[in-house]
Amino acid sequence: MTTITLQQFRGFLIAQGWELIGAPDAFIEIWRHASESGGELLLPTEQAVDKEFMLHGALQKLATLSKAAVSELTQGIRELAENLVSIRVAHPDVQDGSIPLEDGIALNANAKELILAGASAALERRPLYQGRPPALVSELLRNARLGQTTHGSYVIHVFYKGTSQDEESTSFARVATRTLGSALFGLKAAVDEYERTENPISFESALSCGASANLCEAIAKFSGKERTRAVEISLSVDSSDELIQSPRTIVEFPPSQQPCLRIAADYYRQTYTLPDETIIGIVERLDRRAEQDAGVIRVATTLSNGVLRSVSVQLSTDEYRIAIHAHENKQLIQVSGSVVVTPRTANMMEPVGFRVYGNYDLFDS
């Protein structure tokens, strides 16, 4: 009859200022709110045979006193008692509360990927999560449940918490939710920055917040096959045993930012281009064909996003001759251009400004 438990209902009443004023017998409790004129609730105990029926009646009466719909009140109770992640997509084609079947399936499937990304980041920050998740993450996913959808756009709700007997899993569920909120805020700020700069290094700062390729791809897929829907994600953390309810986190990604999320995912998968990059490093390899005078050098360097890579640079005949001497003397070289990075390679496009540093050039003012 109801989708909430007695424990959740009691926690909600306490948070809203209700007090237990009596228990006439082992099967019923009397609750009263000081600000409610004549407002009393009869709540069953766990021993009551008809506790489900009585709990439903108490829920209906509280909805009447609160001037709220039972469904809204039920969601409010669950938001307080469990960790909640709500995913809302907005577009004219979902205003009637329905969604194309294929997109609806993708929405539900990627809700799991979103929770997985946040929970994984709670244990360890990585740009990409692959393979079997750790035990704590797997347990959290097993306990997660889908709530009813909401009309007005298309919204799905995911509730989850640790087992009531296991304080470690309960605490981890809270940490995972807070980490997901941090990752969403960090990613949103990074996407906004990328829109201004068009430099994927903007996404680097979001890594420490918990962002990952998994997170970006899940959000992008929420937008539908055509990538035309706005995506709003809201979270609330289990506050059932806390004095103050945690504020809800809300982050929105409009359709215009869907391409940016794809670029962010590629960046975290080590596939990106750094424009106008200047590298300084040691020539670790020289490569040219016997019939050619020009050639390619490979420079060991640190890119502007802090990543250590060997960057291949195509040089002219004169530049390559200079690079040979720099390699022999272990001198630093400098060159500028756009660097195209993949998981296995890094190549500089249209290099300019090639030069070799002398023994003291780096320290000259």
Short mmCIF file of C-alpha atoms in Angstrom, two decimals:
data_model
loop_
_atom_site.label_atom_id
_atom_site.label_comp_id
_atom_site.label_asym_id
_atom_site.label_seq_id
_atom_site.Cartn_x
_atom_site.Cartn_y
_atom_site.Cartn_z
CA MET A 1 0.00 0.00 0.00
CA THR A 2 2.85 2.39 0.80
CA THR A 3 6.43 2.55 -0.41
CA ILE A 4 7.85 3.91 2.86
CA THR A 5 8.62 2.24 6.17
CA LEU A 6 7.55 3.09 9.71
CA GLN A 7 11.14 4.05 10.51
CA GLN A 8 11.22 6.47 7.59
CA PHE A 9 7.85 7.97 8.57
CA ARG A 10 8.95 8.49 12.19
CA GLY A 11 12.17 10.14 11.06
CA PHE A 12 10.21 12.50 8.82
CA LEU A 13 7.79 13.41 11.63
CA ILE A 14 10.65 14.24 13.99
CA ALA A 15 12.34 16.37 11.32
CA GLN A 16 9.06 18.27 10.82
CA GLY A 17 8.61 19.04 14.52
CA TRP A 18 6.22 16.26 15.53
CA GLU A 19 6.56 14.60 18.95
CA LEU A 20 5.58 11.19 20.27
CA ILE A 21 3.28 12.00 23.20
CA GLY A 22 2.03 8.57 24.12
CA ALA A 23 1.66 4.88 23.39
CA PRO A 24 -1.58 3.50 24.90
CA ASP A 25 -0.55 -0.08 24.14
CA ALA A 26 2.01 -2.11 22.21
CA PHE A 27 0.25 -1.56 18.88
CA ILE A 28 -0.28 2.20 18.52
CA GLU A 29 1.55 5.52 18.99
CA ILE A 30 0.13 9.04 19.30
CA TRP A 31 2.04 11.89 17.65
CA ARG A 32 1.26 15.60 17.92
CA HIS A 33 2.60 18.79 16.31
CA ALA A 34 2.51 21.94 18.44
CA SER A 35 1.63 24.21 15.51
CA GLU A 36 -1.18 21.98 14.22
CA SER A 37 -4.60 22.79 15.72
CA GLY A 38 -5.98 19.42 16.73
CA GLY A 39 -3.32 17.76 14.60
CA GLU A 40 -2.73 14.28 15.95
CA LEU A 41 -1.56 11.20 14.12
CA LEU A 42 -2.11 7.60 15.15
CA LEU A 43 0.85 5.56 14.04
CA PRO A 44 1.10 1.78 14.31
CA THR A 45 4.02 0.01 15.92
CA GLU A 46 5.94 -2.81 14.29
CA GLN A 47 3.83 -5.29 16.28
CA ALA A 48 0.50 -4.08 14.85
CA VAL A 49 -1.14 -6.70 12.64
CA ASP A 50 -2.68 -4.09 10.34
CA LYS A 51 0.28 -1.72 10.37
CA GLU A 52 0.28 -1.25 6.57
CA PHE A 53 -3.36 -0.13 6.61
CA MET A 54 -2.79 2.20 9.59
CA LEU A 55 0.40 3.63 8.07
CA HIS A 56 -1.47 4.42 4.86
CA GLY A 57 -4.19 6.18 6.88
CA ALA A 58 -1.61 8.22 8.81
CA LEU A 59 0.06 9.19 5.52
CA GLN A 60 -3.26 10.36 4.07
CA LYS A 61 -4.06 12.41 7.17
CA LEU A 62 -0.61 14.02 7.20
CA ALA A 63 -1.08 14.89 3.51
CA THR A 64 -4.38 16.59 4.37
CA LEU A 65 -2.83 18.52 7.27
CA SER A 66 0.12 19.53 5.08
CA LYS A 67 -2.14 20.40 2.11
CA ALA A 68 -0.01 18.19 -0.12
CA ALA A 69 -0.66 15.24 -2.40
CA VAL A 70 0.12 11.82 -0.94
CA SER A 71 2.61 11.17 -3.77
CA GLU A 72 4.48 14.43 -3.02
CA LEU A 73 4.56 13.66 0.70
CA THR A 74 5.80 10.13 0.05
CA GLN A 75 8.65 11.43 -2.09
CA GLY A 76 9.54 14.01 0.59
CA ILE A 77 9.75 11.25 3.20
CA ARG A 78 11.96 9.14 0.98
CA GLU A 79 14.19 12.10 0.15
CA LEU A 80 14.85 12.54 3.87
CA ALA A 81 15.30 8.86 4.60
CA GLU A 82 17.33 7.77 1.58
CA ASN A 83 19.82 9.06 -0.91
CA LEU A 84 17.90 10.27 -3.94
CA VAL A 85 19.07 10.98 -7.47
CA SER A 86 16.44 12.43 -9.81
CA ILE A 87 17.09 12.75 -13.53
CA ARG A 88 14.84 15.09 -15.48
CA VAL A 89 14.85 15.54 -19.24
CA ALA A 90 12.95 18.46 -20.76
CA HIS A 91 11.78 18.88 -24.35
CA PRO A 92 8.40 19.37 -26.07
CA ASP A 93 8.34 15.68 -26.97
CA VAL A 94 8.19 14.57 -23.30
CA GLN A 95 5.81 17.17 -21.84
CA ASP A 96 2.98 14.64 -21.64
CA GLY A 97 5.03 12.48 -19.29
CA SER A 98 5.92 9.88 -21.93
CA ILE A 99 9.16 9.24 -23.76
CA PRO A 100 10.15 7.19 -26.85
CA LEU A 101 10.77 3.59 -25.79
CA GLU A 102 14.40 3.50 -26.98
CA ASP A 103 15.26 6.72 -25.15
CA GLY A 104 13.43 5.56 -22.02
CA ILE A 105 15.47 2.36 -21.93
CA ALA A 106 18.69 4.37 -22.35
CA LEU A 107 17.61 6.77 -19.60
CA ASN A 108 17.12 3.98 -17.09
CA ALA A 109 20.29 2.14 -18.12
CA ASN A 110 22.45 5.24 -17.82
CA ALA A 111 20.93 6.14 -14.46
CA LYS A 112 22.84 3.08 -13.22
CA GLU A 113 26.00 4.33 -14.96
CA LEU A 114 25.60 7.73 -13.28
CA ILE A 115 25.33 6.17 -9.81
CA LEU A 116 28.24 3.85 -10.62
CA ALA A 117 30.44 6.80 -11.64
CA GLY A 118 29.73 8.70 -8.42
CA ALA A 119 30.23 5.66 -6.19
CA SER A 120 33.48 4.70 -7.95
CA ALA A 121 34.81 8.25 -7.55
CA ALA A 122 33.99 8.09 -3.84
CA LEU A 123 36.61 5.35 -3.51
CA GLU A 124 39.20 6.60 -6.01
CA ARG A 125 39.37 9.48 -8.47
CA ARG A 126 40.07 8.25 -12.00
CA PRO A 127 39.40 9.66 -15.47
CA LEU A 128 37.90 6.30 -16.56
CA TYR A 129 36.45 3.34 -14.66
CA GLN A 130 36.62 -0.09 -16.26
CA GLY A 131 36.17 -3.66 -15.13
CA ARG A 132 34.27 -5.07 -12.18
CA PRO A 133 33.36 -2.46 -9.53
CA PRO A 134 34.54 -2.86 -5.90
CA ALA A 135 32.32 -4.66 -3.39
CA LEU A 136 30.96 -1.48 -1.76
CA VAL A 137 29.93 -0.08 -5.14
CA SER A 138 28.29 -3.35 -6.18
CA GLU A 139 26.33 -3.48 -2.92
CA LEU A 140 25.11 0.09 -3.37
CA LEU A 141 23.84 -0.74 -6.87
CA ARG A 142 22.07 -3.85 -5.59
CA ASN A 143 20.22 -1.75 -3.00
CA ALA A 144 19.21 0.98 -5.48
CA ARG A 145 15.56 1.15 -6.53
CA LEU A 146 13.73 3.06 -9.24
CA GLY A 147 10.90 5.32 -8.10
CA GLN A 148 7.82 6.41 -10.03
CA THR A 149 8.26 8.81 -12.92
CA THR A 150 6.98 12.38 -12.67
CA HIS A 151 4.91 14.28 -15.25
CA GLY A 152 5.58 17.78 -16.58
CA SER A 153 8.67 16.64 -18.44
CA TYR A 154 10.10 13.17 -17.90
CA VAL A 155 11.71 12.40 -14.56
CA ILE A 156 12.99 9.18 -13.02
CA HIS A 157 14.02 8.78 -9.38
CA VAL A 158 16.65 6.43 -7.96
CA PHE A 159 16.67 5.75 -4.21
CA TYR A 160 19.42 3.91 -2.41
CA LYS A 161 21.01 3.45 0.99
CA GLY A 162 23.13 0.92 2.81
CA THR A 163 21.61 -1.98 4.67
CA SER A 164 20.16 -0.91 8.01
CA GLN A 165 22.46 -3.35 9.85
CA ASP A 166 25.62 -2.16 8.12
CA GLU A 167 26.80 1.30 9.15
CA GLU A 168 29.72 1.15 6.70
CA SER A 169 27.48 0.68 3.66
CA THR A 170 25.04 3.34 4.94
CA SER A 171 27.86 5.85 5.33
CA PHE A 172 29.30 4.92 1.94
CA ALA A 173 25.93 5.54 0.27
CA ARG A 174 25.97 9.08 1.68
CA VAL A 175 29.57 9.66 0.63
CA ALA A 176 28.82 8.33 -2.87
CA THR A 177 25.88 10.75 -3.21
CA ARG A 178 27.92 13.73 -2.02
CA THR A 179 30.77 12.75 -4.36
CA LEU A 180 28.35 12.57 -7.27
CA GLY A 181 27.15 16.08 -6.41
CA SER A 182 30.73 17.34 -6.27
CA ALA A 183 31.51 15.68 -9.62
CA LEU A 184 28.45 17.23 -11.27
CA PHE A 185 29.28 20.73 -10.01
CA GLY A 186 32.92 20.34 -11.07
CA LEU A 187 31.95 19.06 -14.50
CA LYS A 188 29.42 21.83 -15.01
CA ALA A 189 32.03 24.48 -14.20
CA ALA A 190 34.53 22.79 -16.53
CA VAL A 191 32.01 22.65 -19.39
CA ASP A 192 31.19 26.33 -18.90
CA GLU A 193 34.92 27.12 -19.01
CA TYR A 194 35.40 25.02 -22.15
CA GLU A 195 32.64 26.95 -23.91
CA ARG A 196 34.65 30.13 -23.29
CA THR A 197 38.13 28.81 -24.11
CA GLU A 198 37.57 25.81 -26.43
CA ASN A 199 40.57 24.24 -24.70
CA PRO A 200 39.98 20.75 -23.29
CA ILE A 201 42.43 21.43 -20.48
CA SER A 202 39.39 23.07 -18.87
CA PHE A 203 38.20 19.58 -17.93
CA GLU A 204 41.33 18.81 -15.90
CA SER A 205 40.08 20.64 -12.79
CA ALA A 206 36.92 18.52 -12.64
CA LEU A 207 38.94 15.32 -12.16
CA SER A 208 39.67 16.14 -8.53
CA CYS A 209 35.92 16.68 -8.00
CA GLY A 210 35.14 13.17 -9.20
CA ALA A 211 34.30 13.72 -12.88
CA SER A 212 35.12 10.90 -15.29
CA ALA A 213 34.45 9.71 -18.82
CA ASN A 214 31.76 7.42 -17.38
CA LEU A 215 29.94 10.38 -15.84
CA CYS A 216 30.12 12.47 -19.02
CA GLU A 217 28.85 9.66 -21.22
CA ALA A 218 25.93 8.86 -18.92
CA ILE A 219 24.76 12.50 -18.88
CA ALA A 220 25.16 12.83 -22.65
CA LYS A 221 23.04 9.72 -23.26
CA PHE A 222 20.26 11.09 -21.02
CA SER A 223 19.65 13.72 -23.70
CA GLY A 224 18.27 11.13 -26.11
CA LYS A 225 19.30 9.75 -29.46
CA GLU A 226 19.12 13.17 -31.10
CA ARG A 227 20.84 14.94 -28.14
CA THR A 228 18.07 17.58 -28.05
CA ARG A 229 16.79 17.34 -24.47
CA ALA A 230 17.95 19.41 -21.51
CA VAL A 231 19.17 17.26 -18.61
CA GLU A 232 18.67 18.24 -14.97
CA ILE A 233 20.07 16.09 -12.18
CA SER A 234 19.11 16.68 -8.56
CA LEU A 235 20.39 14.88 -5.48
CA SER A 236 19.52 14.76 -1.80
CA VAL A 237 21.51 12.93 0.86
CA ASP A 238 20.06 10.62 3.52
CA SER A 239 19.38 12.87 6.54
CA SER A 240 17.17 10.54 8.57
CA ASP A 241 19.45 10.60 11.62
CA GLU A 242 20.69 14.18 11.26
CA LEU A 243 19.25 17.30 12.85
CA ILE A 244 19.32 19.36 9.64
CA GLN A 245 18.30 18.03 6.25
CA SER A 246 21.03 18.38 3.63
CA PRO A 247 20.19 20.88 0.87
CA ARG A 248 19.28 19.44 -2.51
CA THR A 249 21.90 19.64 -5.25
CA ILE A 250 20.62 20.61 -8.70
CA VAL A 251 22.78 20.76 -11.85
CA GLU A 252 21.48 21.32 -15.39
CA PHE A 253 23.10 20.64 -18.77
CA PRO A 254 21.22 22.27 -21.68
CA PRO A 255 21.22 20.68 -25.16
CA SER A 256 23.91 23.15 -26.29
CA GLN A 257 26.37 21.53 -23.88
CA GLN A 258 25.89 17.96 -25.09
CA PRO A 259 28.81 18.22 -27.59
CA CYS A 260 30.99 19.55 -24.76
CA LEU A 261 30.19 16.49 -22.66
CA ARG A 262 31.34 14.27 -25.53
CA ILE A 263 34.59 16.21 -25.77
CA ALA A 264 35.04 15.93 -22.01
CA ALA A 265 34.55 12.17 -22.20
CA ASP A 266 37.16 11.95 -24.97
CA TYR A 267 39.55 14.04 -22.86
CA TYR A 268 39.21 11.65 -19.94
CA ARG A 269 39.77 8.78 -22.36
CA GLN A 270 43.02 10.52 -23.44
CA THR A 271 41.79 11.59 -26.86
CA TYR A 272 42.01 15.36 -27.28
CA THR A 273 43.82 18.29 -28.92
CA LEU A 274 45.67 20.99 -26.99
CA PRO A 275 45.75 24.13 -29.17
CA ASP A 276 48.69 26.55 -29.18
CA GLU A 277 50.81 24.28 -26.99
CA THR A 278 54.48 25.10 -26.30
CA ILE A 279 56.55 22.13 -25.19
CA ILE A 280 60.03 22.08 -23.69
CA GLY A 281 61.93 18.83 -23.29
CA ILE A 282 64.73 16.47 -24.23
CA VAL A 283 64.94 14.86 -27.67
CA GLU A 284 64.69 11.18 -26.82
CA ARG A 285 64.47 9.80 -30.36
CA LEU A 286 65.36 10.79 -33.94
CA ASP A 287 63.65 9.22 -36.93
CA ARG A 288 64.10 9.85 -40.67
CA ARG A 289 64.32 7.78 -43.78
CA ALA A 290 67.68 7.26 -45.47
CA GLU A 291 66.62 9.15 -48.60
CA GLN A 292 65.32 12.16 -46.62
CA ASP A 293 67.01 15.09 -44.93
CA ALA A 294 64.01 16.17 -42.83
CA GLY A 295 62.69 13.93 -40.08
CA VAL A 296 60.65 13.43 -36.95
CA ILE A 297 61.88 13.86 -33.40
CA ARG A 298 60.23 12.61 -30.23
CA VAL A 299 60.36 14.97 -27.28
CA ALA A 300 59.89 13.86 -23.66
CA THR A 301 57.89 16.65 -22.06
CA THR A 302 55.13 17.61 -19.65
CA LEU A 303 52.04 18.99 -21.38
CA SER A 304 50.16 21.98 -20.03
CA ASN A 305 47.61 19.67 -18.35
CA GLY A 306 50.39 18.04 -16.32
CA VAL A 307 50.53 14.83 -18.36
CA LEU A 308 53.94 13.32 -19.18
CA ARG A 309 54.09 12.36 -22.86
CA SER A 310 56.51 11.77 -25.71
CA VAL A 311 55.45 14.17 -28.46
CA SER A 312 56.40 13.52 -32.10
CA VAL A 313 57.33 16.64 -34.06
CA GLN A 314 58.00 16.85 -37.82
CA LEU A 315 61.02 19.14 -38.47
CA SER A 316 62.52 20.69 -41.57
CA THR A 317 65.95 19.71 -42.85
CA ASP A 318 67.79 22.50 -41.02
CA GLU A 319 65.78 22.01 -37.81
CA TYR A 320 66.42 18.29 -37.85
CA ARG A 321 70.18 18.83 -38.12
CA ILE A 322 70.03 21.12 -35.10
CA ALA A 323 67.94 18.54 -33.23
CA ILE A 324 70.65 15.91 -33.84
CA HIS A 325 73.19 18.03 -31.97
CA ALA A 326 70.66 18.79 -29.20
CA HIS A 327 70.10 15.07 -28.78
CA GLU A 328 73.84 14.33 -28.63
CA ASN A 329 74.44 17.11 -26.08
CA LYS A 330 71.22 16.41 -24.08
CA GLN A 331 70.07 19.97 -24.57
CA LEU A 332 66.48 21.11 -24.08
CA ILE A 333 64.47 22.12 -27.14
CA GLN A 334 61.32 24.21 -27.47
CA VAL A 335 58.64 24.13 -30.15
CA SER A 336 55.02 25.26 -30.44
CA GLY A 337 51.88 23.97 -32.18
CA SER A 338 48.67 22.05 -31.56
CA VAL A 339 49.25 18.68 -29.89
CA VAL A 340 46.89 15.85 -30.84
CA VAL A 341 46.81 13.26 -28.05
CA THR A 342 45.49 9.68 -28.18
CA PRO A 343 45.97 6.89 -25.62
CA ARG A 344 49.04 5.69 -27.51
CA THR A 345 50.45 8.72 -29.34
CA ALA A 346 50.97 12.47 -29.17
CA ASN A 347 51.74 14.44 -32.32
CA MET A 348 52.36 18.15 -32.86
CA MET A 349 50.62 19.71 -35.85
CA GLU A 350 52.16 22.62 -37.81
CA PRO A 351 55.13 23.15 -35.43
CA VAL A 352 56.68 26.64 -35.25
CA GLY A 353 59.35 28.39 -33.21
CA PHE A 354 61.76 25.48 -32.93
CA ARG A 355 64.81 26.37 -30.88
CA VAL A 356 67.50 24.80 -28.72
CA TYR A 357 68.38 26.08 -25.28
CA GLY A 358 72.01 26.63 -24.36
CA ASN A 359 73.33 25.68 -20.95
CA TYR A 360 71.99 28.85 -19.31
CA ASP A 361 69.21 30.01 -21.61
CA LEU A 362 66.45 28.65 -19.39
CA PHE A 363 67.61 30.79 -16.51
CA ASP A 364 68.04 34.03 -18.43
CA SER A 365 65.57 36.74 -17.53
#
